Amino acid sequence: MSAETETQQAGETPAPGISRETDMLFRRGFVFIRGVPSMKFLPPEGPHEVAFAGRSNVGKSSLINALVRHKGLARTSNTPGRTQELNYFVPDGYSGKDGDLPPMAIVDMPGYGFAKAPKPQVEAWTKLVFDYLRGRVTLKRVYVLIDSRHGLKEIDEEVLGLLDKAAVSYQIVLTKADKIKAPALTKLVEETAKKIVRRPAAFPVVLATSSEKGWGLDELRMAISTAVEYEPAR
């Protein structure tokens, strides 16, 4: 476990709203295990996976870092489109051999909608993402990140449509919730929930988060824990 990872002292009480088991899972430290530039480099199907998707510069890497309490795990950049592979992160302390597998994996997907790269390269990333979404049996949920300042855009709706078509369960997570006022955030959550209510693969609960303030992170941790069947739904 790195020095940048928060550790939990023996007997420390988890934050309200999160189970001790899930709290400990996200405090044990996560490590990067693989970058996947094409489908042939995917790790063998084993632990359940959750993936994070969103428009470029939506705050995806920052949210993952805050979620696992490790500031430098997922690379952040002010340049949209820097994540160019499927990046795999797992809880630390598992060898991956002889059944010693981590209980879950987090997959950081390339941002969509913008990339400072040649068109053929962008097309290759897009194909990788959608091939992964359609064909990964161990993928249990995709968290689609939406910037609270902008709400659902047309390109987000297109991605949701593809997820519906592929029958991949997904949940909307609003990022940067601290950047708008509380009444506007409440309205945005309600409006977003109404927009996805008829979508067949959408999980009905919309989460609002802030990487900077820590808002909504425990709710997201619990959602992930339940999705990967680390602990039963309550």
mmCIF file of C-alpha atoms in Angstrom:
data_model
loop_
_atom_site.group_PDB
_atom_site.id
_atom_site.type_symbol
_atom_site.label_atom_id
_atom_site.label_comp_id
_atom_site.label_asym_id
_atom_site.label_seq_id
_atom_site.Cartn_x
_atom_site.Cartn_y
_atom_site.Cartn_z
ATOM 1 C CA MET A 1 0.000 0.000 0.000
ATOM 2 C CA SER A 2 1.504 3.315 -1.075
ATOM 3 C CA ALA A 3 2.074 6.328 1.144
ATOM 4 C CA GLU A 4 -0.520 8.220 -0.887
ATOM 5 C CA THR A 5 -3.233 5.740 0.001
ATOM 6 C CA GLU A 6 -5.300 6.420 3.090
ATOM 7 C CA THR A 7 -5.233 3.607 5.618
ATOM 8 C CA GLN A 8 -7.836 2.697 8.162
ATOM 9 C CA GLN A 9 -6.794 2.244 11.756
ATOM 10 C CA ALA A 10 -8.008 -0.807 13.655
ATOM 11 C CA GLY A 11 -11.407 -0.153 15.158
ATOM 12 C CA GLU A 12 -12.071 2.973 13.093
ATOM 13 C CA THR A 13 -15.756 3.410 12.332
ATOM 14 C CA PRO A 14 -16.686 3.639 8.635
ATOM 15 C CA ALA A 15 -18.435 6.758 7.401
ATOM 16 C CA PRO A 16 -22.250 6.702 7.739
ATOM 17 C CA GLY A 17 -23.991 5.021 4.810
ATOM 18 C CA ILE A 18 -21.188 2.632 3.882
ATOM 19 C CA SER A 19 -20.585 -0.870 5.207
ATOM 20 C CA ARG A 20 -17.340 -1.736 6.950
ATOM 21 C CA GLU A 21 -16.581 -4.380 4.282
ATOM 22 C CA THR A 22 -16.890 -1.940 1.408
ATOM 23 C CA ASP A 23 -15.079 0.795 3.315
ATOM 24 C CA MET A 24 -12.138 -1.550 3.888
ATOM 25 C CA LEU A 25 -12.135 -2.672 0.246
ATOM 26 C CA PHE A 26 -11.631 0.895 -0.953
ATOM 27 C CA ARG A 27 -9.014 1.618 1.715
ATOM 28 C CA ARG A 28 -6.696 -1.287 1.002
ATOM 29 C CA GLY A 29 -5.060 0.429 -1.968
ATOM 30 C CA PHE A 30 -5.571 -0.070 -5.700
ATOM 31 C CA VAL A 31 -2.842 -0.700 -8.262
ATOM 32 C CA PHE A 32 -2.593 -0.355 -12.036
ATOM 33 C CA ILE A 33 -2.152 -3.756 -13.676
ATOM 34 C CA ARG A 34 -2.567 -3.270 -17.403
ATOM 35 C CA GLY A 35 -3.247 -0.868 -20.252
ATOM 36 C CA VAL A 36 -5.240 -2.443 -23.069
ATOM 37 C CA PRO A 37 -4.714 -0.900 -26.539
ATOM 38 C CA SER A 38 -6.692 -3.650 -28.330
ATOM 39 C CA MET A 39 -8.971 -6.563 -27.451
ATOM 40 C CA LYS A 40 -6.221 -9.181 -27.688
ATOM 41 C CA PHE A 41 -4.490 -7.586 -24.693
ATOM 42 C CA LEU A 42 -7.482 -7.879 -22.362
ATOM 43 C CA PRO A 43 -6.723 -9.768 -19.137
ATOM 44 C CA PRO A 44 -8.404 -13.175 -18.758
ATOM 45 C CA GLU A 45 -11.986 -12.925 -17.562
ATOM 46 C CA GLY A 46 -11.942 -13.392 -13.808
ATOM 47 C CA PRO A 47 -13.120 -10.868 -11.217
ATOM 48 C CA HIS A 48 -16.181 -8.769 -11.923
ATOM 49 C CA GLU A 49 -15.464 -5.414 -13.545
ATOM 50 C CA VAL A 50 -16.969 -1.944 -13.525
ATOM 51 C CA ALA A 51 -16.013 0.603 -16.156
ATOM 52 C CA PHE A 52 -15.982 4.395 -16.113
ATOM 53 C CA ALA A 53 -16.950 6.242 -19.286
ATOM 54 C CA GLY A 54 -17.594 9.877 -20.093
ATOM 55 C CA ARG A 55 -16.831 12.807 -22.333
ATOM 56 C CA SER A 56 -13.238 13.914 -22.370
ATOM 57 C CA ASN A 57 -12.418 16.286 -19.506
ATOM 58 C CA VAL A 58 -15.471 15.200 -17.477
ATOM 59 C CA GLY A 59 -13.250 14.499 -14.456
ATOM 60 C CA LYS A 60 -13.070 10.734 -14.852
ATOM 61 C CA SER A 61 -9.498 10.176 -13.680
ATOM 62 C CA SER A 62 -9.960 12.565 -10.757
ATOM 63 C CA LEU A 63 -13.080 10.695 -9.653
ATOM 64 C CA ILE A 64 -11.344 7.307 -9.819
ATOM 65 C CA ASN A 65 -8.426 8.663 -7.792
ATOM 66 C CA ALA A 66 -10.793 10.070 -5.164
ATOM 67 C CA LEU A 67 -12.828 6.878 -5.106
ATOM 68 C CA VAL A 68 -9.831 4.676 -4.254
ATOM 69 C CA ARG A 69 -8.102 7.364 -2.158
ATOM 70 C CA HIS A 70 -4.980 7.467 -4.314
ATOM 71 C CA LYS A 71 -4.223 10.827 -5.929
ATOM 72 C CA GLY A 72 -1.790 9.555 -8.542
ATOM 73 C CA LEU A 73 -3.379 6.271 -9.614
ATOM 74 C CA ALA A 74 -5.321 7.281 -12.725
ATOM 75 C CA ARG A 75 -3.446 9.878 -14.739
ATOM 76 C CA THR A 76 -5.096 13.286 -14.832
ATOM 77 C CA SER A 77 -4.468 15.904 -17.471
ATOM 78 C CA ASN A 78 -5.784 19.259 -18.599
ATOM 79 C CA THR A 79 -5.528 17.943 -22.156
ATOM 80 C CA PRO A 80 -8.790 16.222 -23.132
ATOM 81 C CA GLY A 81 -8.402 12.753 -24.605
ATOM 82 C CA ARG A 82 -5.228 11.686 -22.787
ATOM 83 C CA THR A 83 -6.579 8.265 -21.742
ATOM 84 C CA GLN A 84 -6.002 6.198 -24.877
ATOM 85 C CA GLU A 85 -6.387 2.644 -23.575
ATOM 86 C CA LEU A 86 -8.593 0.603 -21.282
ATOM 87 C CA ASN A 87 -6.697 0.999 -18.013
ATOM 88 C CA TYR A 88 -7.209 -1.718 -15.392
ATOM 89 C CA PHE A 89 -6.956 -1.119 -11.632
ATOM 90 C CA VAL A 90 -7.477 -3.737 -8.911
ATOM 91 C CA PRO A 91 -7.243 -3.860 -5.103
ATOM 92 C CA ASP A 92 -3.658 -4.441 -3.961
ATOM 93 C CA GLY A 93 -2.463 -7.624 -2.289
ATOM 94 C CA TYR A 94 -3.589 -10.331 -4.728
ATOM 95 C CA SER A 95 -1.143 -12.409 -6.762
ATOM 96 C CA GLY A 96 -3.619 -13.274 -9.515
ATOM 97 C CA LYS A 97 -2.391 -16.882 -9.439
ATOM 98 C CA ASP A 98 -3.911 -20.137 -8.175
ATOM 99 C CA GLY A 99 -7.265 -18.559 -7.452
ATOM 100 C CA ASP A 100 -5.813 -15.599 -5.521
ATOM 101 C CA LEU A 101 -7.837 -13.091 -7.537
ATOM 102 C CA PRO A 102 -8.928 -9.600 -6.528
ATOM 103 C CA PRO A 103 -12.647 -9.227 -5.784
ATOM 104 C CA MET A 104 -13.133 -6.648 -8.534
ATOM 105 C CA ALA A 105 -11.480 -4.513 -11.211
ATOM 106 C CA ILE A 106 -12.023 -0.883 -12.205
ATOM 107 C CA VAL A 107 -11.613 -0.033 -15.891
ATOM 108 C CA ASP A 108 -10.855 3.546 -16.954
ATOM 109 C CA MET A 109 -12.098 3.944 -20.528
ATOM 110 C CA PRO A 110 -10.937 6.492 -23.121
ATOM 111 C CA GLY A 111 -12.994 9.667 -23.060
ATOM 112 C CA TYR A 112 -15.396 10.151 -25.943
ATOM 113 C CA GLY A 113 -16.315 13.232 -27.920
ATOM 114 C CA PHE A 114 -12.902 14.833 -28.232
ATOM 115 C CA ALA A 115 -9.309 13.730 -28.637
ATOM 116 C CA LYS A 116 -6.186 15.498 -29.861
ATOM 117 C CA ALA A 117 -5.121 12.576 -32.008
ATOM 118 C CA PRO A 118 -5.249 11.544 -35.676
ATOM 119 C CA LYS A 119 -8.675 10.387 -36.853
ATOM 120 C CA PRO A 120 -7.588 6.743 -37.442
ATOM 121 C CA GLN A 121 -6.341 6.562 -33.857
ATOM 122 C CA VAL A 122 -9.600 7.958 -32.499
ATOM 123 C CA GLU A 123 -11.525 5.427 -34.590
ATOM 124 C CA ALA A 124 -9.357 2.625 -33.179
ATOM 125 C CA TRP A 125 -10.106 3.745 -29.595
ATOM 126 C CA THR A 126 -13.813 3.912 -30.381
ATOM 127 C CA LYS A 127 -13.819 0.394 -31.817
ATOM 128 C CA LEU A 128 -11.909 -0.910 -28.788
ATOM 129 C CA VAL A 129 -14.414 0.622 -26.375
ATOM 130 C CA PHE A 130 -17.500 -0.712 -28.095
ATOM 131 C CA ASP A 131 -16.006 -4.160 -28.705
ATOM 132 C CA TYR A 132 -15.204 -4.299 -24.998
ATOM 133 C CA LEU A 133 -18.697 -3.197 -23.980
ATOM 134 C CA ARG A 134 -20.404 -5.753 -26.197
ATOM 135 C CA GLY A 135 -18.205 -8.727 -25.438
ATOM 136 C CA ARG A 136 -16.998 -8.623 -21.826
ATOM 137 C CA VAL A 137 -18.987 -11.138 -19.769
ATOM 138 C CA THR A 138 -17.429 -10.040 -16.474
ATOM 139 C CA LEU A 139 -18.426 -6.382 -17.005
ATOM 140 C CA LYS A 140 -21.195 -5.764 -14.474
ATOM 141 C CA ARG A 141 -21.829 -2.045 -14.840
ATOM 142 C CA VAL A 142 -20.655 1.047 -16.679
ATOM 143 C CA TYR A 143 -20.665 4.337 -14.797
ATOM 144 C CA VAL A 144 -21.349 7.088 -17.315
ATOM 145 C CA LEU A 145 -19.983 10.365 -15.984
ATOM 146 C CA ILE A 146 -21.770 13.619 -16.755
ATOM 147 C CA ASP A 147 -20.400 17.073 -15.920
ATOM 148 C CA SER A 148 -22.925 18.738 -13.585
ATOM 149 C CA ARG A 149 -22.299 22.096 -15.265
ATOM 150 C CA HIS A 150 -23.453 20.826 -18.655
ATOM 151 C CA GLY A 151 -25.837 17.898 -18.116
ATOM 152 C CA LEU A 152 -26.570 15.248 -20.727
ATOM 153 C CA LYS A 153 -25.312 16.181 -24.194
ATOM 154 C CA GLU A 154 -26.256 14.644 -27.526
ATOM 155 C CA ILE A 155 -23.101 12.522 -27.583
ATOM 156 C CA ASP A 156 -23.930 11.198 -24.103
ATOM 157 C CA GLU A 157 -27.374 10.188 -25.339
ATOM 158 C CA GLU A 158 -25.724 8.346 -28.240
ATOM 159 C CA VAL A 159 -23.510 6.409 -25.837
ATOM 160 C CA LEU A 160 -26.505 5.533 -23.649
ATOM 161 C CA GLY A 161 -28.265 4.259 -26.756
ATOM 162 C CA LEU A 162 -25.326 2.003 -27.586
ATOM 163 C CA LEU A 163 -25.266 0.660 -24.035
ATOM 164 C CA ASP A 164 -29.003 -0.022 -24.226
ATOM 165 C CA LYS A 165 -28.521 -1.849 -27.519
ATOM 166 C CA ALA A 166 -25.671 -3.918 -26.077
ATOM 167 C CA ALA A 167 -27.751 -4.630 -22.930
ATOM 168 C CA VAL A 168 -24.937 -3.381 -20.693
ATOM 169 C CA SER A 169 -26.132 -2.113 -17.307
ATOM 170 C CA TYR A 170 -25.109 1.487 -16.671
ATOM 171 C CA GLN A 171 -25.596 4.201 -14.076
ATOM 172 C CA ILE A 172 -25.339 7.967 -14.445
ATOM 173 C CA VAL A 173 -22.849 9.705 -12.148
ATOM 174 C CA LEU A 174 -22.773 13.496 -12.076
ATOM 175 C CA THR A 175 -19.289 14.920 -11.540
ATOM 176 C CA LYS A 176 -18.115 18.331 -10.281
ATOM 177 C CA ALA A 177 -21.311 18.739 -8.252
ATOM 178 C CA ASP A 178 -19.617 21.400 -6.142
ATOM 179 C CA LYS A 179 -19.409 23.672 -9.179
ATOM 180 C CA ILE A 180 -23.151 24.432 -9.251
ATOM 181 C CA LYS A 181 -25.561 25.633 -6.566
ATOM 182 C CA ALA A 182 -27.561 23.149 -4.503
ATOM 183 C CA PRO A 183 -31.004 23.944 -6.024
ATOM 184 C CA ALA A 184 -29.593 23.579 -9.541
ATOM 185 C CA LEU A 185 -27.995 20.255 -8.596
ATOM 186 C CA THR A 186 -31.253 18.917 -7.159
ATOM 187 C CA LYS A 187 -33.081 19.924 -10.335
ATOM 188 C CA LEU A 188 -30.383 18.341 -12.513
ATOM 189 C CA VAL A 189 -30.584 15.021 -10.648
ATOM 190 C CA GLU A 190 -34.372 14.968 -11.060
ATOM 191 C CA GLU A 191 -34.270 15.924 -14.749
ATOM 192 C CA THR A 192 -31.561 13.377 -15.531
ATOM 193 C CA ALA A 193 -33.511 10.612 -13.780
ATOM 194 C CA LYS A 194 -36.581 11.470 -15.878
ATOM 195 C CA LYS A 195 -34.560 11.338 -19.102
ATOM 196 C CA ILE A 196 -33.323 7.793 -18.463
ATOM 197 C CA VAL A 197 -36.446 6.295 -16.892
ATOM 198 C CA ARG A 198 -37.464 4.494 -20.104
ATOM 199 C CA ARG A 199 -33.999 3.349 -21.080
ATOM 200 C CA PRO A 200 -33.851 -0.455 -20.707
ATOM 201 C CA ALA A 201 -30.271 -0.798 -19.425
ATOM 202 C CA ALA A 202 -30.202 2.274 -17.173
ATOM 203 C CA PHE A 203 -29.998 1.880 -13.402
ATOM 204 C CA PRO A 204 -32.634 4.323 -12.100
ATOM 205 C CA VAL A 205 -30.597 6.047 -9.353
ATOM 206 C CA VAL A 206 -28.543 9.090 -10.414
ATOM 207 C CA LEU A 207 -25.534 9.807 -8.199
ATOM 208 C CA ALA A 208 -24.038 13.280 -7.670
ATOM 209 C CA THR A 209 -20.345 13.478 -6.777
ATOM 210 C CA SER A 210 -17.486 15.884 -6.230
ATOM 211 C CA SER A 211 -13.893 14.662 -6.327
ATOM 212 C CA GLU A 212 -12.698 17.855 -4.646
ATOM 213 C CA LYS A 213 -15.224 17.866 -1.790
ATOM 214 C CA GLY A 214 -15.678 14.103 -1.437
ATOM 215 C CA TRP A 215 -19.424 14.365 -2.008
ATOM 216 C CA GLY A 216 -21.208 11.159 -3.013
ATOM 217 C CA LEU A 217 -18.103 8.972 -2.959
ATOM 218 C CA ASP A 218 -19.377 6.553 -0.313
ATOM 219 C CA GLU A 219 -22.642 6.166 -2.223
ATOM 220 C CA LEU A 220 -20.653 5.356 -5.360
ATOM 221 C CA ARG A 221 -18.453 2.888 -3.464
ATOM 222 C CA MET A 222 -21.541 1.085 -2.194
ATOM 223 C CA ALA A 223 -23.066 1.051 -5.690
ATOM 224 C CA ILE A 224 -19.897 -0.530 -7.080
ATOM 225 C CA SER A 225 -19.678 -3.048 -4.242
ATOM 226 C CA THR A 226 -23.232 -4.186 -4.928
ATOM 227 C CA ALA A 227 -22.766 -4.255 -8.716
ATOM 228 C CA VAL A 228 -19.743 -6.570 -8.499
ATOM 229 C CA GLU A 229 -21.539 -8.691 -5.882
ATOM 230 C CA TYR A 230 -18.899 -7.980 -3.252
ATOM 231 C CA GLU A 231 -21.776 -7.703 -0.837
ATOM 232 C CA PRO A 232 -25.548 -8.140 -1.313
ATOM 233 C CA ALA A 233 -27.886 -5.279 -2.097
ATOM 234 C CA ARG A 234 -29.648 -3.803 0.928
#
